Amino acid sequence: MREVYIVGIGQTPVQEHWDRSARDLAADSMLQAMDQAGIDKADAIYVGNALSGELTGQEQVAALVADFAGLTGTEAVRFEAAGASGGAAVRWGYLAVASGVHDTVLVTGVEKMSDLPGPAVEEALVTSTDEEYEAIHGLTLVALHALLMRRYMYDYDLERRDFAHFSVNAHRNAVNNPCAMYRRPISMQAFEKAKLVADPISLLDSAPAADGAATVILCSADVARATAGSFVEIIGSALATDAVALHDRPNPLFLRAAHESAQKAYAQAGVGPQEIGVFELHDAFTILAALSLEACGFAGEGQGVRLAMEGEITLEGRIPICTMGGLKARGYPMGASGVYQIVELVQQLRGEAGANQVQARLGMAQSVGGTGGTAVTHILRAPH
Amino acid sequence: MREVYIVGIGQTPVQEHWDRSARDLAADSMLQAMDQAGIDKADAIYVGNALSGELTGQEQVAALVADFAGLTGTEAVRFEAAGASGGAAVRWGYLAVASGVHDTVLVTGVEKMSDLPGPAVEEALVTSTDEEYEAIHGLTLVALHALLMRRYMYDYDLERRDFAHFSVNAHRNAVNNPCAMYRRPISMQAFEKAKLVADPISLLDSAPAADGAATVILCSADVARATAGSFVEIIGSALATDAVALHDRPNPLFLRAAHESAQKAYAQAGVGPQEIGVFELHDAFTILAALSLEACGFAGEGQGVRLAMEGEITLEGRIPICTMGGLKARGYPMGASGVYQIVELVQQLRGEAGANQVQARLGMAQSVGGTGGTAVTHILRAPH
């Protein structure tokens, strides 16, 4: 397998872009990344998207986006794995370059969620669950996570407010990210008073549906050398799956797919969690942040929330997470978020994270589908 | 790149399976293929599916199907490219094995279209078009193909009934396919009298929405040698895209993506159309069959329908197409159809096509998304 480098990144602000469609957002991020890398074509375009069919009535998004970005005819396909769609697109982009299939792959994540009213979005989001055994009973995505959070609080003797640290951290970090949706800090008190969505999950536990697109350009060493500037290397990549329905998992509080994909990525990179300096995780809900930290070895079983309570997830902590706001405050354009994570890691590893800069040689990103049915993990290394 | 072999195939009958869900159909075809190949696990599962979100409220289908087939945890992802979804899954399965990423990949196409009433299915199908410039004006998928057919008839001085030969051939061939949806011949007269859906397209020009799943197991030479029996080799594979909207193409009657992907597959295989002995094409509508024949070099510009009129597309003709019924009569479970095509080619190339057996050393399959926004082409070689 060949070395794979990221030579260009692009992203649109995450927000409700009422005046822009998915193709417009996608092309915007693609052109930014191509401009940065100094390239005007790619061997292939891999698009991560979760809900374009349900939310905008548009499938075959990859061909559409390729054409709109001026790359008509280019091999292009869409990857879908619910919330892990963007991570999946990055994974196959990595594989295509690493294996020698392609020299340059443009990986774009895009999602447009603001065209329909809330109930329609909720109906679309629930497709990430097991339709025949979960959704059919009225269980929504947030309700399933509420079950997880309630169980976690019971098992480990925690209160709802103990989860606040994840959201406070995410919002604090988003203040300095010009592409973030919610650029304002929140207080512990605001978290405690936030309206409940599905008890014990409140609005401030939940990442907001949003519009946005992000792009990374992956290429071989030969192509990378021909571009200007420093570049980040992908040294670990893995995807694993699990039962989609919560009740089909021996221990619902153990994110098996997250664990498996992290273990494989660690093994490939030849590192462990202690060597990871920044971790962009999938905080669609605060409980998922806690479970991901545990599944990936940053905290022991039942210790994920305590890690946050101890301040270890902040920019100054042992393992900074959501350094540009995470899904919670940067915003959660579903199928795009896995690519946003990689863009933000690249910013950190190239020293371009501004006021939020952490000192890290290695960064990790993890993208999760549904309550954990799919997980994709990538480990990136800073330029030498 | 390594050699890639197909060592197992599986398929469910194509019909309206009111008593079976997508996961059930998918697992059925997967277990058949695994049984045939004598394997009980795979390195990865690639799922082709077009409309599961819209039609069954289920995304993240790949993880779901992996779990239901007893392969919980296996790397699994879904590929979507409208009608070309199944072909796309085969393409990346091929790439994964050819490049050495994986030794064994299970490629499954699945679609469940009979759960919702007709108008909802029509609404889902139209997501294959350009939503903002075509669907928004009320243009459906069949209406767009009606424009193509009308233009073709005008340009080449043909009548509606001249297209009958495609459907008559498909239905004749389906009679002997136990997995086909419509196992009955139709007459030229029946075609002429068929109800119009969107003038000049009638019911008998149109492939029926249906339920079904098909699986092929792709593996390296080493793995193939360890299995019993003969195996078919994939010697050409390519995917190309085009503008999704008809009006964005210089010549709407030229399927550029189909042409490009066929040319690349020919070049890789080192052959031309004259060496292809059987061609499973994407006859979602009769006009698409004609345009595919032309785009792939089996007929000159405007000669696709005449090729059919001259009987050259039958089992006894120069280039047999739709040898097991094609999309028209085998049935069109959208994202699964690209995998059905490969299954049927394998049957032909292994000499297992029964009464429909053609003599061919090389076979080609082409899967098309929408009116031609995506096209995937594969060339297969019979066992030595």
Short mmCIF file of C-alpha atoms in Angstrom, two decimals, chain A residues 49-51 80-88 111 113 122 124-131 134-135 139-146 148-149 201 205 207 239-247 249 252 254-258 281-289 291-292 327 332 334-335 337-338 341 366-376, chain B residues 57-64 76:
data_model
loop_
_atom_site.label_atom_id
_atom_site.label_comp_id
_atom_site.label_asym_id
_atom_site.label_seq_id
_atom_site.Cartn_x
_atom_site.Cartn_y
_atom_site.Cartn_z
CA ASN A 49 -24.08 11.94 1.68
CA ALA A 50 -26.72 10.50 3.97
CA LEU A 51 -30.14 11.92 3.21
CA GLU A 80 -23.92 6.06 2.33
CA ALA A 81 -23.62 4.78 5.87
CA ALA A 82 -25.98 7.17 7.71
CA GLY A 83 -23.94 9.54 9.93
CA ALA A 84 -20.75 7.76 8.87
CA SER A 85 -21.25 8.51 5.16
CA GLY A 86 -18.56 11.20 5.04
CA GLY A 87 -16.07 9.01 6.89
CA ALA A 88 -16.86 6.16 4.50
CA GLU A 111 -25.73 17.52 3.23
CA MET A 113 -31.10 19.53 5.72
CA GLU A 122 -36.86 13.77 12.07
CA ALA A 124 -35.41 11.23 7.58
CA LEU A 125 -33.03 10.93 10.53
CA VAL A 126 -34.84 7.86 11.82
CA THR A 127 -33.82 5.96 8.68
CA SER A 128 -30.43 5.55 10.44
CA THR A 129 -32.08 3.19 12.92
CA ASP A 130 -33.48 -0.29 12.31
CA GLU A 131 -36.77 0.55 10.60
CA GLU A 134 -36.91 0.35 16.19
CA ALA A 135 -38.45 3.12 14.08
CA LEU A 139 -38.39 5.25 18.45
CA THR A 140 -36.55 8.20 16.97
CA LEU A 141 -32.79 8.64 16.75
CA VAL A 142 -32.82 10.95 19.77
CA ALA A 143 -35.06 8.58 21.74
CA LEU A 144 -32.62 5.72 21.20
CA HIS A 145 -29.75 7.86 22.44
CA ALA A 146 -31.89 8.88 25.41
CA LEU A 148 -28.39 4.92 26.12
CA MET A 149 -27.84 8.03 28.21
CA ILE A 201 -31.40 14.47 26.29
CA ASP A 205 -26.94 17.56 24.21
CA ALA A 207 -26.00 18.36 17.44
CA LEU A 239 -14.43 0.85 8.97
CA ALA A 240 -16.39 -1.66 11.02
CA THR A 241 -20.07 -2.43 11.45
CA ASP A 242 -22.31 -3.74 14.19
CA ALA A 243 -25.96 -4.67 14.55
CA VAL A 244 -27.97 -1.57 13.65
CA ALA A 245 -30.62 -2.15 16.36
CA LEU A 246 -29.59 -1.38 19.94
CA HIS A 247 -31.31 -4.50 21.29
CA ARG A 249 -25.99 -5.72 20.83
CA PRO A 252 -25.51 -1.32 24.19
CA PHE A 254 -20.13 -0.64 24.22
CA LEU A 255 -19.72 0.82 20.72
CA ARG A 256 -18.28 -2.31 19.17
CA ALA A 257 -17.92 -0.90 15.65
CA ALA A 258 -16.17 2.20 17.04
CA LEU A 281 -15.27 12.38 17.51
CA HIS A 282 -18.92 11.96 16.60
CA ASP A 283 -20.75 13.98 19.26
CA ALA A 284 -24.18 13.81 17.63
CA PHE A 285 -25.33 13.50 21.26
CA THR A 286 -23.21 13.97 24.37
CA ILE A 287 -23.68 10.30 25.29
CA LEU A 288 -22.07 9.30 21.98
CA ALA A 289 -19.02 11.42 22.80
CA LEU A 291 -19.06 6.16 24.53
CA SER A 292 -16.62 6.94 21.71
CA LEU A 327 -20.92 18.18 15.62
CA TYR A 332 -24.04 18.49 11.94
CA MET A 334 -25.03 14.60 8.47
CA GLY A 335 -23.19 12.94 5.58
CA SER A 337 -19.58 15.75 9.00
CA GLY A 338 -17.04 12.94 8.53
CA GLN A 341 -13.67 16.23 10.85
CA GLN A 366 -14.21 8.95 14.06
CA SER A 367 -17.54 9.07 12.27
CA VAL A 368 -20.51 7.02 13.49
CA GLY A 369 -23.72 5.88 11.75
CA GLY A 370 -26.96 5.73 13.74
CA THR A 371 -26.43 4.55 17.30
CA GLY A 372 -23.22 2.78 16.25
CA GLY A 373 -24.12 0.44 13.39
CA THR A 374 -21.21 1.79 11.37
CA ALA A 375 -17.99 3.47 12.50
CA VAL A 376 -15.07 4.80 10.50
CA GLY B 57 -37.44 4.19 5.56
CA GLN B 58 -34.14 2.38 5.97
CA GLU B 59 -30.67 3.81 5.41
CA GLN B 60 -27.38 2.30 6.62
CA VAL B 61 -28.50 -0.81 4.71
CA ALA B 62 -25.02 -2.28 4.40
CA ALA B 63 -24.46 -2.70 8.14
CA LEU B 64 -28.01 -4.00 8.48
CA ALA B 76 -19.73 -2.87 4.86
#
